[in-house]
Amino acid sequence: MVKINSKKSYPEVPVLPTTVIGSYPRPKWLKESIRLSSAGKISKDDLEEAFNDSVIAVMRDHEVAGIDIPTDGEMRRDEMVEFFAEHLKGFKFYGYVRVWGDAYYRKPSVVSRVEYKKPMLEGEVKFAQSVSYTKNLKVTITGPYTIADWSFNEYYKTKEDLVFDLAKIINQEIKNLVKMGIPFIQVDEPALPTHEDEIPWGVQAINEAVKGVDVKVGLHICYGDYSKVMPFADELKVDQLALEFKNRDFKDLELIKRFGYSKEIGLGVVDVHSKKVETPEEVAKGIKKAMQVLEPEKIFVNPDCGLKRLSRKVAYQKLVSVVEGTRMVREELKKKGLSTIQLKPIVNR
Amino acid sequence: MQISKSIVGSYPKSPKLAKAQAWYNAGKIGKEKYEKYLKTYTAKVFSLAKEINASYTTDGLLRWDDIVDVTFSFVKGPTKGPLIRFYDNNFYYRRPIISSKLAKEDSNLVEAMGFSRDVMKETGASSKLKGVFLGPLSYYRLSEVKHYKNPEELMMDYSNVVSETIDDLKSTIDAVEIHEPSMFEKRIKNELITKLPEIYSPISSTGVEKHVITYFEMSHLERLDNFLSIKAEYHGIDLSENLTKVAKIYPHLKGISLIAGVLNTRTTKLEKVSSINKVLSNINQHGAKEVVLSNSSLMDFIPEMIAVKKIKLLNKVGGGKN
């Protein structure tokens, strides 16, 4: 187990740090480049250049909006499970599976033991670091439970066996990211609340995935019923739960009180399924509601979920509202002498 | 025991068709162009039915987003709510928000099924065409109910709407398939289950052949007799997801016309023909009147390539092509 190192220096960020959950709309020209690349009409190098340019564009949007802890917008990832399955041994793709409407992904099948081949995110992270306006980058990684739940299992006797093998792989990948100097890792586990009876061992698998990680670790869960996960919140060895609150009208803040949750939250303040841009005042109101159940030092401010399904214009405007709304509340906190916090782990793991 | 085959529920929708539907809904292409796409892909379902010599088939529900989406075409009142997970699948539907009394919508379902019937004719498939409906219990479970004070009242009104819609479809379809994935679900109260035969009475009294089917894990196996007591010509059970429970299911099948869901549509792993034959033999030994072999649930959950492979396996069951 890695214990919090009180002597290690951690970066300082403004109180109520603003961040994102991960994905950002791909620029139209990137989509076109991907299409041309699939049709064999542009080279691999040209596509790589388009990916790099798009990361620069995303970083710029985040910077101008004023986001404290950006990501690279997950420009290189078509889908959150597909991407990792493509980079691991043991997966096979049979074709597209629909998720809703006209949204599809290539749902992978596990056909042999899953194995780590080489670092999966090193390239994208190196590039993001080289063009980032801040060292305080967040890197997102799909968690072992969701990779397994959103794949078909043809090989493992039990899903649990598959999940724990994946947890070891994800742990290796996260440790590699830490070595690269990433101060904030977010594990994405939208599938965790899906099967109630699997949550207890799903939580242990997540703990396995973050074992020994001595930087800030968040866990993002969307879509599900959080009341099923909250009883396990203390057991989860993550510093922060990044959850959707806005599209539930902040009603789930009640769970924090009910379950005596005392770690950090990533507070979702804008709805990613709505084109309507929230006002900074609405964002500030949401933050203040959260401050009624948790100290401001424990609140990070972000959209409910990834922004990739919105238009780039709307996504950007939502980020501006996140930042402006947060600044309004910060002004009040400044008067109380609270202006910065450290971006550091708060849980031993 | 008579053995036949059926394609049940939805067929995997091609991304190209989904795209065409999005274009059509956005007014970017006209009805004629859209229906050309629809015809191409619907024909694939019927050609598959023809290839396995299926006694029954649906049209694959390709016109709709999902089985819940179909309800918006014939039930007046509900509005489309947020995207909600369809049971424990990574598949989402728009939840019906019910804020007023349910009534029958002047449905375009008749036109839609007429379209499918014409496509079927062109492919030369001789299967009986089934219309697909979500059952009253599952409709209640998947909706957000604001108007009704008790679920029975809602389910009864829905049942009446379905019954009237089936009447409209009488000359277009040969049978109806009514899906009740909530039948054995933990969160459903037993008192509702016991009322189902009564709630189903409007549907049961229609003159069209009825296939009531359930799928996914059977958490409350003690409800099996309640399920089989719903008045219908055929009852469909998902055997593929309940392999550890089949020994307890078989004794209930005496005299039953069973739609045996033997192809698991939530895994890409192909079934062994020998295992299906073993199931078939057990059903026979326990005195089922008739068995219709089929996929166990909606096929939205698997890639098309796997769906085709699985359905074609039925040709090898029972000693080969028949």
XYZ file of C-alpha atoms in Angstrom:
671
model
C 0.000 0.000 0.000
C 1.227 3.472 -0.823
C 0.751 5.977 1.956
C 0.243 9.658 1.391
C 3.655 11.269 1.412
C 3.347 14.417 3.461
C 6.793 15.626 2.307
C 6.046 15.325 -1.407
C 5.106 18.623 -3.005
C 1.840 18.710 -4.873
C 0.655 21.403 -7.294
C -1.552 24.196 -6.085
C -4.834 24.945 -7.823
C -7.574 27.498 -7.106
C -10.225 26.400 -4.641
C -13.160 24.777 -6.487
C -10.838 23.688 -9.329
C -12.583 23.601 -12.667
C -12.012 20.544 -14.799
C -13.640 18.354 -17.435
C -14.743 14.749 -17.436
C -12.736 13.948 -20.527
C -14.148 13.968 -24.011
C -14.675 17.082 -26.127
C -16.316 17.368 -29.579
C -13.972 16.372 -32.376
C -13.479 19.245 -34.847
C -15.242 18.627 -38.169
C -11.936 18.541 -40.011
C -10.692 15.763 -37.737
C -13.796 13.696 -38.488
C -13.160 14.259 -42.173
C -9.501 13.219 -41.791
C -10.561 10.036 -40.000
C -13.010 9.297 -42.815
C -10.349 9.891 -45.452
C -7.874 7.751 -43.566
C -10.383 4.868 -43.367
C -10.863 5.169 -47.113
C -7.079 5.023 -47.592
C -7.014 8.535 -49.035
C -4.604 10.103 -46.540
C -1.487 8.693 -44.909
C -1.066 7.608 -41.309
C 1.210 10.604 -40.753
C -1.420 12.986 -42.086
C -3.990 11.503 -39.728
C -1.574 11.782 -36.813
C -1.042 15.433 -37.677
C -4.805 15.964 -37.673
C -5.078 14.310 -34.244
C -2.281 16.497 -32.910
C -3.809 19.651 -34.369
C -7.133 18.795 -32.816
C -5.545 18.352 -29.372
C -3.986 21.809 -29.764
C -7.426 23.193 -30.659
C -9.076 21.509 -27.674
C -6.377 22.716 -25.308
C -6.871 26.218 -26.638
C -10.639 26.024 -26.027
C -10.001 24.814 -22.473
C -7.411 27.526 -21.890
C -9.538 30.367 -23.202
C -12.538 29.115 -21.233
C -10.324 29.114 -18.133
C -10.359 25.455 -17.151
C -7.810 24.744 -14.406
C -7.331 21.031 -15.053
C -7.839 20.139 -18.743
C -7.697 16.862 -20.664
C -6.763 16.405 -24.324
C -10.460 15.902 -25.120
C -9.841 12.190 -25.854
C -9.380 13.135 -29.496
C -7.759 9.807 -30.396
C -10.426 7.651 -28.788
C -13.453 6.658 -30.847
C -15.072 5.095 -27.842
C -14.059 4.482 -24.245
C -14.009 0.669 -24.266
C -13.141 0.063 -27.898
C -9.937 2.118 -27.567
C -8.507 0.043 -24.724
C -9.655 -3.278 -26.197
C -7.807 -2.378 -29.398
C -4.586 -1.906 -27.455
C -4.757 -5.087 -25.376
C -4.227 -8.725 -26.236
C -7.236 -11.011 -25.896
C -9.934 -8.991 -27.653
C -11.599 -9.522 -31.012
C -14.056 -7.295 -32.892
C -17.004 -8.725 -34.822
C -18.733 -5.499 -35.714
C -20.827 -2.614 -34.546
C -23.392 -2.766 -31.768
C -25.919 -0.021 -31.275
C -26.146 1.800 -27.952
C -29.078 4.044 -28.849
C -30.463 5.847 -31.895
C -27.584 6.070 -34.345
C -24.849 5.749 -31.707
C -22.763 2.611 -32.147
C -19.491 1.153 -30.956
C -17.469 -1.837 -31.949
C -18.256 -3.923 -28.901
C -15.258 -6.170 -28.342
C -15.292 -9.847 -27.447
C -12.784 -11.372 -25.064
C -11.539 -14.494 -26.810
C -8.371 -15.271 -24.822
C -6.626 -14.186 -21.649
C -6.322 -10.391 -21.605
C -2.742 -9.156 -21.582
C -0.943 -5.841 -21.470
C 1.119 -5.350 -24.614
C 2.590 -1.877 -24.152
C 1.604 1.507 -22.709
C -1.667 2.535 -24.293
C -1.823 6.229 -23.497
C 1.844 7.211 -23.525
C 1.804 8.754 -26.998
C -1.307 10.842 -26.530
C -0.262 11.966 -23.063
C 3.238 12.976 -24.192
C 1.759 15.101 -26.934
C -0.846 16.646 -24.628
C 1.870 17.534 -22.125
C 3.928 19.146 -24.881
C 1.118 21.515 -25.878
C -0.673 22.006 -22.563
C -0.915 25.424 -20.935
C -0.674 23.792 -17.524
C 1.118 20.871 -15.900
C -2.115 20.054 -14.131
C -3.406 17.668 -16.743
C -6.056 15.079 -16.050
C -5.892 11.751 -17.876
C -8.949 9.545 -18.085
C -8.865 5.782 -18.328
C -11.735 3.322 -18.575
C -11.966 1.123 -15.510
C -11.747 -2.669 -15.471
C -15.385 -3.267 -14.594
C -16.731 -1.161 -17.469
C -14.319 -2.646 -20.016
C -15.581 -6.096 -19.029
C -19.254 -5.175 -18.769
C -19.263 -3.498 -22.168
C -17.495 -6.411 -23.827
C -18.645 -9.924 -24.627
C -16.930 -12.629 -22.640
C -16.215 -15.749 -24.656
C -13.182 -16.889 -22.711
C -13.300 -16.366 -18.948
C -15.239 -18.708 -16.745
C -16.551 -15.776 -14.740
C -16.855 -12.066 -15.390
C -15.134 -11.495 -12.064
C -11.988 -13.294 -13.283
C -11.945 -11.083 -16.368
C -12.432 -7.893 -14.357
C -9.565 -8.671 -11.977
C -7.213 -9.473 -14.862
C -8.156 -6.146 -16.419
C -7.626 -4.390 -13.071
C -3.981 -5.499 -13.037
C -3.532 -4.150 -16.551
C -5.155 -0.808 -15.772
C -2.993 -0.518 -12.661
C 0.130 -0.970 -14.772
C -1.089 1.685 -17.211
C -1.966 4.169 -14.465
C 1.443 3.744 -12.836
C 3.020 4.507 -16.173
C 0.987 7.722 -16.369
C 2.117 8.701 -12.884
C 5.739 8.173 -13.944
C 5.083 10.562 -16.808
C 4.137 13.244 -14.282
C 0.348 13.185 -14.541
C -1.041 14.630 -11.298
C -4.687 13.575 -11.708
C -6.034 10.261 -12.985
C -9.729 9.707 -13.556
C -11.003 6.141 -13.766
C -14.265 5.959 -15.725
C -16.720 3.339 -14.523
C -20.183 4.157 -15.923
C -21.159 0.480 -15.782
C -20.503 0.033 -12.066
C -24.100 0.537 -10.820
C -25.609 -1.689 -13.540
C -25.551 -5.038 -11.744
C -26.169 -4.482 -8.054
C -24.935 -7.901 -7.002
C -21.582 -7.318 -8.701
C -20.823 -3.944 -7.082
C -18.984 -5.382 -4.015
C -16.337 -7.164 -6.094
C -16.426 -4.433 -8.753
C -15.303 -2.002 -6.052
C -12.446 -4.336 -5.042
C -11.368 -4.527 -8.694
C -11.266 -0.736 -8.924
C -9.156 -0.677 -5.758
C -6.814 -3.164 -7.418
C -6.609 -0.884 -10.446
C -5.534 2.132 -8.367
C -3.346 0.265 -5.877
C -0.118 2.114 -5.090
C -1.069 5.200 -7.094
C 0.180 8.299 -5.257
C -1.484 11.071 -7.244
C -5.063 12.322 -7.169
C -7.502 9.640 -8.345
C -11.094 10.344 -9.305
C -13.802 7.871 -10.227
C -16.405 8.973 -12.749
C -19.773 7.253 -12.858
C -22.642 8.344 -15.074
C -26.139 7.152 -16.006
C -26.623 4.810 -13.052
C -28.369 4.845 -9.746
C -25.788 6.298 -7.376
C -27.630 5.085 -4.292
C -26.387 1.605 -5.162
C -22.756 2.690 -5.180
C -22.741 5.106 -2.238
C -22.778 2.352 0.426
C -19.365 1.363 -0.970
C -17.967 4.904 -1.193
C -15.738 4.519 1.863
C -14.396 1.205 0.607
C -13.444 2.733 -2.734
C -9.823 3.810 -2.557
C -10.302 6.882 -4.713
C -10.067 10.493 -3.616
C -13.019 11.739 -5.547
C -16.325 10.661 -7.060
C -17.068 12.664 -10.225
C -20.803 12.381 -10.726
C -23.654 13.819 -12.773
C -25.597 16.237 -10.640
C -27.008 18.858 -12.996
C -29.195 16.569 -15.084
C -30.671 15.215 -11.843
C -31.329 18.740 -10.599
C -28.729 18.225 -7.835
C -31.123 15.880 -6.006
C -28.368 13.311 -5.537
C -26.489 15.701 -3.264
C -28.808 14.272 -0.660
C -26.902 10.959 -0.932
C -23.734 12.630 0.360
C -25.507 13.513 3.568
C -27.396 10.244 3.800
C -24.297 8.090 3.444
C -21.978 10.411 5.383
C -19.658 10.726 2.394
C -16.625 12.782 3.312
C -14.158 12.510 0.412
C -14.165 14.805 -2.616
C -16.723 15.171 -5.372
C -16.409 16.188 -8.983
C -19.596 18.231 -9.155
C -21.408 17.985 -12.502
C -22.845 21.474 -13.056
C -23.813 21.397 -16.742
C -25.970 18.832 -18.533
C -24.154 17.234 -21.453
C -27.379 15.902 -22.978
C -28.917 19.338 -23.399
C -27.960 21.954 -25.964
C -29.181 24.693 -23.648
C -26.215 26.469 -22.159
C -26.501 26.937 -18.416
C -25.852 30.450 -17.105
C -22.938 31.155 -14.746
C -25.563 31.995 -12.116
C -27.083 28.520 -12.445
C -23.628 27.002 -12.078
C -22.916 29.114 -8.987
C -26.241 28.062 -7.498
C -25.371 24.407 -8.019
C -21.986 24.854 -6.337
C -23.597 26.554 -3.375
C -26.034 23.677 -3.013
C -23.080 21.294 -2.924
C -21.347 23.459 -0.329
C -24.287 22.797 1.976
C -23.282 19.136 2.187
C -19.505 19.228 1.645
C -16.675 21.658 2.432
C -15.590 23.780 -0.575
C -12.062 22.306 -0.367
C -13.601 18.981 -1.361
C -15.468 20.181 -4.427
C -14.122 20.120 -7.980
C -16.356 21.662 -10.645
C -16.946 19.978 -13.988
C -19.606 19.094 -16.568
C -21.816 16.082 -15.765
C -20.010 13.895 -18.283
C -17.909 14.045 -21.459
C -18.904 16.795 -23.888
C -18.296 14.945 -27.160
C -21.942 14.634 -28.203
C -22.483 18.396 -28.215
C -21.486 20.814 -30.937
C -18.101 22.389 -30.328
C -19.708 25.807 -29.919
C -22.141 24.650 -27.234
C -19.458 22.589 -25.476
C -17.185 25.623 -25.301
C -19.973 27.882 -24.040
C -20.788 25.367 -21.315
C -17.152 25.406 -20.213
C -17.221 29.206 -20.048
C -20.288 29.013 -17.804
C -18.573 26.434 -15.592
C -15.615 28.770 -15.143
C -17.604 31.994 -14.695
C -20.056 30.406 -12.267
C -17.184 28.992 -10.240
C -15.420 32.374 -10.116
C -18.536 33.927 -8.601
C -18.419 31.493 -5.688
C -14.643 31.792 -5.364
C -14.989 35.528 -4.773
C -17.082 34.778 -1.718
C -14.623 32.152 -0.500
C -11.706 34.530 -0.949
C -13.266 36.829 1.622
C -13.072 33.908 4.035
C -9.410 33.436 3.229
C -9.833 30.369 1.076
C -8.252 30.713 -2.319
C -6.193 27.611 -3.160
C -5.984 23.903 -2.459
C -3.373 21.263 -3.261
C -3.950 18.758 -6.028
C -3.026 15.767 -3.939
C -4.285 12.346 -2.931
C -6.336 12.156 0.253
C -6.638 8.367 0.463
C -3.930 5.805 1.176
C -3.925 3.026 -1.390
C -43.544 -33.042 -30.842
C -43.673 -30.578 -33.668
C -40.526 -28.448 -34.093
C -40.307 -25.206 -36.014
C -38.263 -21.996 -36.034
C -38.812 -18.301 -35.520
C -36.948 -15.029 -35.618
C -37.988 -13.103 -32.539
C -37.899 -9.371 -31.764
C -35.400 -6.981 -33.292
C -32.590 -7.580 -35.758
C -29.278 -5.628 -35.494
C -29.757 -2.355 -37.304
C -27.041 -1.475 -39.783
C -25.239 1.813 -38.958
C -26.008 2.882 -42.543
C -29.736 2.495 -41.969
C -29.529 4.331 -38.638
C -27.732 7.148 -40.410
C -30.395 7.233 -43.136
C -33.082 7.422 -40.438
C -31.276 10.346 -38.806
C -31.105 12.086 -42.197
C -34.775 11.410 -42.819
C -35.805 12.713 -39.382
C -33.712 15.835 -39.977
C -35.386 16.369 -43.346
C -32.144 15.784 -45.251
C -33.595 12.964 -47.359
C -37.145 12.268 -48.476
C -39.451 9.399 -47.558
C -38.823 7.577 -50.819
C -35.057 7.504 -50.374
C -35.359 6.522 -46.725
C -37.729 3.682 -47.517
C -35.296 2.413 -50.105
C -32.752 1.961 -47.340
C -35.367 0.454 -45.065
C -36.451 -1.975 -47.743
C -32.866 -3.159 -48.369
C -32.256 -3.968 -44.725
C -35.703 -5.352 -43.952
C -35.296 -7.708 -46.904
C -32.190 -9.112 -45.209
C -34.277 -10.187 -42.209
C -36.830 -11.939 -44.397
C -34.133 -13.575 -46.512
C -32.629 -14.994 -43.342
C -36.059 -16.247 -42.273
C -36.392 -17.873 -45.672
C -32.956 -19.465 -45.428
C -33.780 -21.191 -42.151
C -37.310 -21.959 -43.270
C -38.726 -20.080 -40.283
C -42.394 -20.589 -39.523
C -42.552 -17.127 -38.000
C -40.578 -13.949 -38.260
C -40.771 -10.314 -37.290
C -39.606 -7.542 -39.599
C -36.670 -6.900 -37.264
C -38.186 -3.639 -35.925
C -35.732 -1.737 -38.108
C -38.033 1.240 -38.485
C -37.863 1.916 -34.747
C -35.097 2.800 -32.317
C -36.098 -0.003 -29.996
C -39.128 -1.906 -28.708
C -40.149 0.983 -26.430
C -39.956 3.406 -29.349
C -42.655 1.348 -31.135
C -45.133 2.245 -28.379
C -44.950 5.957 -29.218
C -46.440 5.140 -32.608
C -49.704 3.725 -31.274
C -50.141 5.111 -27.745
C -51.436 8.653 -27.525
C -50.310 10.749 -24.542
C -46.801 9.754 -23.473
C -43.882 12.028 -24.302
C -40.311 10.920 -24.853
C -38.222 11.297 -21.712
C -34.494 10.941 -21.075
C -32.333 8.093 -22.272
C -32.544 5.242 -19.808
C -30.631 1.983 -19.677
C -32.682 -0.910 -21.047
C -32.548 -3.314 -18.094
C -28.894 -4.209 -17.453
C -27.754 -3.721 -21.049
C -25.461 -1.063 -22.426
C -28.420 -0.098 -24.605
C -30.649 2.889 -23.992
C -34.235 3.872 -24.762
C -36.304 7.023 -24.347
C -38.489 6.572 -21.303
C -42.204 7.250 -21.919
C -43.418 9.954 -19.569
C -47.080 9.294 -18.904
C -48.845 12.474 -17.818
C -52.349 11.749 -19.113
C -54.710 8.848 -19.661
C -53.471 6.508 -22.380
C -55.454 6.336 -25.599
C -55.004 4.781 -28.998
C -53.061 6.865 -31.502
C -54.127 6.815 -35.133
C -51.139 4.723 -35.817
C -48.793 4.566 -38.765
C -48.133 1.023 -37.627
C -50.617 -0.323 -40.188
C -48.718 1.386 -42.989
C -45.402 0.240 -41.522
C -46.461 -3.385 -41.279
C -47.975 -3.187 -44.760
C -44.580 -2.027 -46.012
C -42.896 -4.974 -44.291
C -45.493 -7.378 -45.688
C -44.736 -6.145 -49.224
C -40.974 -6.504 -48.704
C -41.517 -9.992 -47.367
C -43.506 -10.933 -50.419
C -40.705 -9.749 -52.700
C -38.117 -11.868 -50.869
C -40.301 -14.947 -51.284
C -40.219 -15.792 -47.562
C -43.223 -17.849 -46.524
C -42.977 -17.303 -42.761
C -45.901 -15.910 -40.816
C -45.302 -12.230 -40.126
C -45.454 -11.103 -36.515
C -46.135 -7.632 -35.189
C -44.168 -6.842 -32.024
C -45.544 -5.142 -28.920
C -44.128 -4.411 -25.502
C -46.324 -6.132 -22.886
C -48.328 -4.152 -20.299
C -46.144 -5.106 -17.338
C -42.886 -4.142 -19.056
C -44.454 -0.956 -20.425
C -45.342 0.057 -16.886
C -41.862 -0.861 -15.633
C -40.058 1.118 -18.333
C -42.188 4.269 -18.076
C -42.296 7.217 -15.737
C -45.863 7.332 -14.527
C -47.252 10.679 -13.447
C -50.907 10.291 -14.298
C -51.991 6.943 -12.894
C -52.380 6.265 -9.193
C -52.059 2.506 -9.496
C -50.158 0.357 -11.972
C -53.086 -1.971 -12.675
C -55.115 0.897 -14.115
C -52.230 1.953 -16.361
C -51.572 -1.590 -17.529
C -55.247 -2.172 -18.264
C -55.487 1.003 -20.347
C -52.318 0.047 -22.203
C -53.657 -3.449 -22.778
C -56.811 -1.982 -24.300
C -54.760 0.268 -26.595
C -52.662 -2.703 -27.734
C -55.777 -4.755 -28.324
C -57.370 -2.041 -30.480
C -54.115 -1.619 -32.414
C -53.921 -5.357 -33.034
C -57.459 -5.147 -34.426
C -56.252 -2.537 -36.913
C -53.413 -4.813 -37.962
C -55.488 -7.960 -38.374
C -55.322 -8.051 -42.148
C -51.615 -7.203 -42.296
C -50.012 -9.553 -39.794
C -50.378 -13.239 -39.001
C -49.511 -13.109 -35.315
C -48.382 -10.813 -32.543
C -45.364 -11.132 -30.325
C -45.760 -9.559 -26.907
C -42.575 -8.987 -24.956
C -42.473 -9.170 -21.168
C -38.837 -8.945 -20.086
C -40.005 -7.706 -16.661
C -41.949 -10.880 -15.901
C -39.291 -12.439 -13.660
C -37.580 -9.278 -12.554
C -36.804 -8.850 -8.863
C -38.200 -5.332 -8.570
C -41.679 -6.316 -9.789
C -44.121 -7.082 -7.002
C -45.816 -10.474 -6.995
C -49.256 -8.904 -6.590
C -48.901 -7.407 -10.055
C -47.858 -10.728 -11.524
C -50.988 -12.459 -10.241
C -53.167 -9.853 -11.949
C -51.614 -10.367 -15.365
C -54.167 -12.832 -16.799
C -56.892 -10.246 -16.128
C -54.786 -7.360 -17.431
C -54.062 -9.349 -20.561
C -57.724 -10.148 -21.206
C -58.272 -7.443 -23.881
C -55.183 -8.657 -25.751
C -56.042 -12.304 -25.222
C -59.497 -11.799 -26.707
C -58.221 -10.496 -30.033
C -58.626 -12.928 -32.881
C -54.919 -12.811 -33.770
C -52.467 -15.549 -32.756
C -50.487 -14.419 -29.730
C -46.935 -15.216 -28.665
C -46.064 -13.917 -25.203
C -42.346 -14.003 -24.596
C -40.057 -13.213 -21.697
C -36.302 -12.951 -21.534
C -33.201 -12.265 -19.455
C -32.545 -13.848 -16.087
C -35.531 -15.474 -14.410
C -34.985 -14.263 -10.851
C -38.375 -15.407 -9.581
C -38.854 -18.828 -11.087
C -41.962 -19.364 -8.952
C -43.722 -16.990 -11.381
C -43.389 -19.440 -14.230
C -46.920 -20.774 -13.844
C -48.268 -17.211 -13.705
C -46.508 -16.542 -16.959
C -47.808 -19.677 -18.594
C -51.332 -18.822 -17.445
C -51.426 -15.697 -19.619
C -53.796 -16.655 -22.397
C -51.778 -16.987 -25.591
C -51.107 -19.589 -28.258
C -47.364 -19.657 -27.548
C -45.182 -18.802 -24.565
C -41.549 -17.890 -25.087
C -38.846 -18.467 -22.496
C -35.196 -17.446 -22.546
C -33.532 -20.782 -21.877
C -30.094 -19.585 -22.957
C -29.706 -17.180 -20.042
C -31.212 -19.590 -17.554
C -29.196 -22.712 -18.215
C -28.716 -23.391 -14.512
C -32.478 -23.326 -14.013
C -33.695 -25.363 -16.975
C -34.132 -28.516 -14.884
C -36.705 -26.620 -12.830
C -38.361 -25.153 -15.922
C -38.915 -28.397 -17.871
C -41.571 -29.892 -15.537
C -43.831 -26.886 -16.213
C -43.847 -27.388 -19.966
C -46.292 -30.254 -20.308
C -48.840 -29.477 -22.996
C -47.276 -26.070 -23.649
C -46.553 -24.635 -27.084
C -43.133 -23.244 -26.335
C -40.974 -20.682 -28.062
C -37.606 -21.879 -26.850
C -35.057 -19.078 -26.736
C -31.965 -21.169 -27.310
C -29.707 -18.574 -28.928
C -28.266 -16.143 -26.437
C -28.352 -12.697 -28.010
C -26.214 -11.091 -25.324
C -23.028 -12.959 -26.111
C -20.983 -13.447 -29.246
C -20.129 -16.981 -28.206
C -21.857 -19.385 -30.551
C -24.012 -22.126 -29.061
C -23.130 -25.741 -29.620
C -25.675 -27.555 -31.765
C -25.334 -30.586 -29.485
C -26.332 -28.456 -26.477
C -29.417 -27.129 -28.280
C -30.340 -30.680 -29.283
C -30.046 -31.744 -25.660
C -32.395 -28.961 -24.581
C -34.796 -29.947 -27.330
C -34.758 -33.550 -26.218
C -35.496 -32.536 -22.626
C -38.396 -30.324 -23.690
C -39.770 -33.263 -25.665
C -39.387 -35.670 -22.766
C -41.330 -33.338 -20.508
C -44.319 -33.360 -22.805
C -44.330 -29.965 -24.488
C -46.955 -29.881 -27.187
C -44.864 -28.014 -29.703
C -41.556 -26.142 -29.771
C -40.505 -23.168 -31.827
C -36.744 -22.633 -31.671
C -35.626 -19.023 -31.668
C -33.205 -16.378 -30.542
C -33.822 -15.690 -26.884
C -34.248 -11.920 -26.902
C -33.736 -8.763 -28.934
C -30.790 -8.929 -31.308
C -29.807 -5.247 -30.888
C -27.216 -6.423 -28.392
C -24.968 -8.335 -30.803
C -23.222 -7.499 -34.092
C -25.163 -8.451 -37.209
C -22.531 -10.942 -38.281
C -22.993 -12.906 -35.062
C -26.793 -12.675 -35.247
C -26.728 -14.226 -38.697
C -24.384 -17.020 -37.589
C -26.548 -17.781 -34.578
C -29.826 -17.837 -36.492
C -28.300 -20.120 -39.125
C -27.359 -22.568 -36.370
C -31.054 -23.403 -36.144
C -30.702 -25.100 -39.508
C -28.390 -27.633 -37.927
C -30.558 -28.437 -34.945
C -32.487 -31.702 -34.815
C -30.256 -33.463 -37.312
C -29.862 -30.923 -40.070
C -31.832 -28.854 -42.512
C -35.580 -29.239 -42.550
